[in-house]
PDB file of C-alpha atoms in Angstrom:
ATOM      1  CA  LEU A   1     101.933  89.087  67.650  1.00 95.00           C
ATOM      2  CA  ALA A   2     101.857  85.307  68.028  1.00 97.00           C
ATOM      3  CA  TYR A   3      98.456  83.583  67.972  1.00 96.00           C
ATOM      4  CA  ARG A   4      98.111  79.859  68.732  1.00 95.00           C
ATOM      5  CA  PRO A   5      94.612  78.311  68.611  1.00 93.00           C
ATOM      6  CA  LEU A   6      94.178  75.350  70.964  1.00 93.00           C
ATOM      7  CA  GLN A   7      92.177  73.315  68.422  1.00 94.00           C
ATOM      8  CA  PRO A   8      92.377  72.812  64.640  1.00 95.00           C
ATOM      9  CA  TYR A   9      91.020  75.640  62.504  1.00 96.00           C
ATOM     10  CA  SER A  10      90.582  76.760  58.920  1.00 97.00           C
ATOM     11  CA  TRP A  11      90.245  80.059  57.118  1.00 97.00           C
ATOM     12  CA  LYS A  12      86.795  80.800  55.671  1.00 97.00           C
ATOM     13  CA  PRO A  13      86.172  83.529  53.104  1.00 97.00           C
ATOM     14  CA  ILE A  14      84.079  86.502  54.221  1.00 96.00           C
ATOM     15  CA  GLU A  15      81.455  88.001  51.936  1.00 95.00           C
ATOM     16  CA  GLY A  16      82.925  91.177  50.486  1.00 95.00           C
ATOM     17  CA  GLY A  17      86.530  89.997  50.842  1.00 95.00           C
ATOM     18  CA  GLY A  18      88.886  88.841  53.526  1.00 96.00           C
ATOM     19  CA  ARG A  19      88.957  85.663  55.587  1.00 97.00           C
ATOM     20  CA  ARG A  20      87.827  84.567  59.044  1.00 96.00           C
ATOM     21  CA  LEU A  21      89.535  82.069  61.339  1.00 95.00           C
ATOM     22  CA  PHE A  22      87.036  79.267  62.014  1.00 96.00           C
ATOM     23  CA  SER A  23      87.123  76.312  64.376  1.00 95.00           C
ATOM     24  CA  PRO A  24      84.126  74.010  64.918  1.00 96.00           C
ATOM     25  CA  HIS A  25      85.479  72.830  68.283  1.00 94.00           C
ATOM     26  CA  LEU A  26      83.514  74.015  71.322  1.00 91.00           C
ATOM     27  CA  LYS A  27      86.329  73.302  73.791  1.00 90.00           C
ATOM     28  CA  ASN A  28      88.717  75.854  72.416  1.00 90.00           C
ATOM     29  CA  GLY A  29      90.791  78.917  73.150  1.00 91.00           C
ATOM     30  CA  ALA A  30      93.976  80.628  72.062  1.00 94.00           C
ATOM     31  CA  VAL A  31      97.355  81.683  73.393  1.00 96.00           C
ATOM     32  CA  VAL A  32      98.358  85.201  72.364  1.00 96.00           C
ATOM     33  CA  GLN A  33     101.818  86.654  72.949  1.00 97.00           C
ATOM     34  CA  VAL A  34     102.855  90.172  71.979  1.00 96.00           C
ATOM     35  CA  ALA A  35     106.193  91.957  71.715  1.00 97.00           C
ATOM     36  CA  ALA A  36     107.416  95.242  70.293  1.00 96.00           C
ATOM     37  CA  ALA A  37     109.259  95.016  66.963  1.00 96.00           C
ATOM     38  CA  TRP A  38     112.464  96.364  68.553  1.00 97.00           C
ATOM     39  CA  GLU A  39     112.621  93.410  71.002  1.00 97.00           C
ATOM     40  CA  PHE A  40     113.675  90.987  68.235  1.00 97.00           C
ATOM     41  CA  ALA A  41     116.122  91.238  65.351  1.00 97.00           C
ATOM     42  CA  ASP A  42     113.443  90.105  62.891  1.00 97.00           C
ATOM     43  CA  MET A  43     110.266  88.045  62.574  1.00 96.00           C
ATOM     44  CA  SER A  44     112.272  84.835  62.342  1.00 97.00           C
ATOM     45  CA  ALA A  45     113.890  85.512  65.742  1.00 98.00           C
ATOM     46  CA  PHE A  46     110.465  86.240  67.262  1.00 98.00           C
ATOM     47  CA  ARG A  47     109.021  83.039  65.782  1.00 97.00           C
ATOM     48  CA  SER A  48     111.971  80.973  66.987  1.00 98.00           C
ATOM     49  CA  THR A  49     111.633  82.346  70.523  1.00 98.00           C
ATOM     50  CA  ILE A  50     107.868  81.723  70.616  1.00 97.00           C
ATOM     51  CA  LEU A  51     108.294  78.134  69.396  1.00 97.00           C
ATOM     52  CA  SER A  52     111.008  77.447  72.000  1.00 97.00           C
ATOM     53  CA  LEU A  53     108.751  78.361  74.947  1.00 97.00           C
ATOM     54  CA  PRO A  54     107.076  75.499  76.863  1.00 96.00           C
ATOM     55  CA  LEU A  55     103.424  74.973  75.895  1.00 97.00           C
ATOM     56  CA  GLU A  56     101.087  72.286  77.235  1.00 97.00           C
ATOM     57  CA  ILE A  57      97.533  72.011  75.884  1.00 96.00           C
ATOM     58  CA  ARG A  58      94.769  69.734  77.148  1.00 94.00           C
ATOM     59  CA  THR A  59      91.196  69.853  75.817  1.00 91.00           C
ATOM     60  CA  ASP A  60      89.632  66.783  77.457  1.00 89.00           C
ATOM     61  CA  PRO A  61      87.989  66.481  79.843  1.00 92.00           C
ATOM     62  CA  THR A  62      88.433  70.204  80.657  1.00 93.00           C
ATOM     63  CA  PRO A  63      90.246  72.730  78.440  1.00 93.00           C
ATOM     64  CA  SER A  64      93.553  73.749  80.002  1.00 95.00           C
ATOM     65  CA  VAL A  65      96.732  75.439  78.845  1.00 97.00           C
ATOM     66  CA  LYS A  66     100.084  75.995  80.550  1.00 98.00           C
ATOM     67  CA  PHE A  67     102.848  78.052  78.980  1.00 97.00           C
ATOM     68  CA  ARG A  68     105.734  80.406  79.647  1.00 98.00           C
ATOM     69  CA  SER A  69     105.250  83.972  78.491  1.00 97.00           C
ATOM     70  CA  LEU A  70     107.824  86.009  76.617  1.00 97.00           C
ATOM     71  CA  ARG A  71     108.369  87.842  79.932  1.00 96.00           C
ATOM     72  CA  GLY A  72     109.297  84.567  81.678  1.00 97.00           C
ATOM     73  CA  LYS A  73     106.101  84.057  83.688  1.00 98.00           C
ATOM     74  CA  ASN A  74     104.538  80.600  83.907  1.00 98.00           C
ATOM     75  CA  LEU A  75     100.826  80.933  83.144  1.00 98.00           C
ATOM     76  CA  GLU A  76      98.125  78.310  83.753  1.00 98.00           C
ATOM     77  CA  PHE A  77      94.529  78.535  82.575  1.00 97.00           C
ATOM     78  CA  THR A  78      91.872  75.867  83.142  1.00 96.00           C
ATOM     79  CA  TYR A  79      88.253  76.420  82.178  1.00 95.00           C
ATOM     80  CA  GLY A  80      86.143  77.151  85.264  1.00 95.00           C
ATOM     81  CA  GLU A  81      89.152  77.795  87.520  1.00 97.00           C
ATOM     82  CA  VAL A  82      91.053  80.903  88.606  1.00 97.00           C
ATOM     83  CA  PRO A  83      94.133  81.434  86.392  1.00 98.00           C
ATOM     84  CA  ARG A  84      97.562  81.044  87.983  1.00 98.00           C
ATOM     85  CA  VAL A  85     100.757  83.056  87.469  1.00 98.00           C
ATOM     86  CA  ASN A  86     103.970  81.366  88.616  1.00 98.00           C
ATOM     87  CA  GLY A  87     101.823  78.941  90.630  1.00 97.00           C
ATOM     88  CA  ALA A  88      99.831  81.612  92.511  1.00 97.00           C
ATOM     89  CA  ALA A  89      96.114  82.096  91.857  1.00 98.00           C
ATOM     90  CA  ILE A  90      95.182  85.548  90.562  1.00 96.00           C
ATOM     91  CA  ASP A  91      93.416  87.585  93.267  1.00 95.00           C
ATOM     92  CA  TYR A  92      90.803  89.505  91.282  1.00 92.00           C
ATOM     93  CA  ALA A  93      89.728  91.384  94.447  1.00 90.00           C
ATOM     94  CA  LYS A  94      93.006  93.333  94.225  1.00 91.00           C
ATOM     95  CA  TRP A  95      92.539  94.314  90.574  1.00 92.00           C
ATOM     96  CA  PRO A  96      91.736  97.924  89.743  1.00 95.00           C
ATOM     97  CA  LEU A  97      88.687  98.805  87.686  1.00 96.00           C
ATOM     98  CA  PHE A  98      91.108 100.225  85.081  1.00 96.00           C
ATOM     99  CA  GLY A  99      94.870  99.755  85.286  1.00 94.00           C
ATOM    100  CA  GLY A 100      96.820 100.609  82.205  1.00 93.00           C
ATOM    101  CA  PRO A 101      99.254 103.081  80.720  1.00 94.00           C
ATOM    102  CA  PHE A 102      96.514 105.602  79.858  1.00 97.00           C
ATOM    103  CA  VAL A 103      93.632 105.069  82.310  1.00 98.00           C
ATOM    104  CA  GLU A 104      93.562 104.244  86.035  1.00 97.00           C
ATOM    105  CA  ALA A 105      90.659 103.773  88.460  1.00 97.00           C
ATOM    106  CA  ASP A 106      90.155 101.734  91.610  1.00 96.00           C
ATOM    107  CA  VAL A 107      86.922  99.781  92.054  1.00 95.00           C
ATOM    108  CA  ASP A 108      84.221 101.937  93.727  1.00 95.00           C
ATOM    109  CA  SER A 109      86.552 104.972  93.865  1.00 96.00           C
ATOM    110  CA  GLU A 110      84.374 107.070  91.554  1.00 97.00           C
ATOM    111  CA  ARG A 111      87.655 108.629  90.327  1.00 98.00           C
ATOM    112  CA  LEU A 112      89.142 108.120  86.874  1.00 98.00           C
ATOM    113  CA  THR A 113      92.639 109.313  85.944  1.00 98.00           C
ATOM    114  CA  LEU A 114      93.521 109.810  82.273  1.00 98.00           C
ATOM    115  CA  LYS A 115      97.245 109.853  81.453  1.00 98.00           C
ATOM    116  CA  HIS A 116      99.290 110.972  78.475  1.00 97.00           C
ATOM    117  CA  GLY A 117     103.030 111.371  78.950  1.00 95.00           C
ATOM    118  CA  LYS A 118     103.446 113.596  82.025  1.00 96.00           C
ATOM    119  CA  LEU A 119      99.895 114.951  81.781  1.00 97.00           C
ATOM    120  CA  ARG A 120      97.237 113.745  84.234  1.00 97.00           C
ATOM    121  CA  ARG A 121      93.536 114.579  84.311  1.00 98.00           C
ATOM    122  CA  THR A 122      91.419 113.191  87.135  1.00 98.00           C
ATOM    123  CA  LEU A 123      87.651 113.054  86.880  1.00 98.00           C
ATOM    124  CA  ASP A 124      86.076 112.841  90.336  1.00 98.00           C
ATOM    125  CA  PHE A 125      82.496 111.651  89.927  1.00 98.00           C
ATOM    126  CA  ARG A 126      81.856 111.848  93.665  1.00 96.00           C
ATOM    127  CA  THR A 127      82.531 115.616  93.837  1.00 97.00           C
ATOM    128  CA  LEU A 128      81.940 116.327  90.126  1.00 97.00           C
ATOM    129  CA  GLN A 129      85.361 117.985  89.833  1.00 97.00           C
ATOM    130  CA  ILE A 130      88.143 117.775  87.263  1.00 98.00           C
ATOM    131  CA  SER A 131      91.777 118.302  88.222  1.00 97.00           C
ATOM    132  CA  ASP A 132      94.873 118.497  86.030  1.00 97.00           C
ATOM    133  CA  ARG A 133      98.517 117.860  86.952  1.00 93.00           C
TER     134      ARG A 133
END
């Protein structure tokens, strides 16, 4: 996991132990990139790759960040605007309610599919039925 705050920060101790990342800047954000351990020879290779990727940060007048992801996509985020991927605005109307490796559901479908390996369980809230595949 690579975490890059957009503004300066410090670590503050937490009562009972541990520390908390703190930044007093109101115009702030973070870039997070994630990869599986097997994708890189070691942490040094991961760090080197992350640091070699283009990153452009602007905080005034409006917070904005542009960067290339580990997967090669160019991402642009500006506060108050629709994010862009490879220059195209994200169309949130086409997003599912849930869309991941374990749970799927379309907006207003009233159906939820739970997945684990080859197993599938669909909960149909419209008909109050459960089906397994």
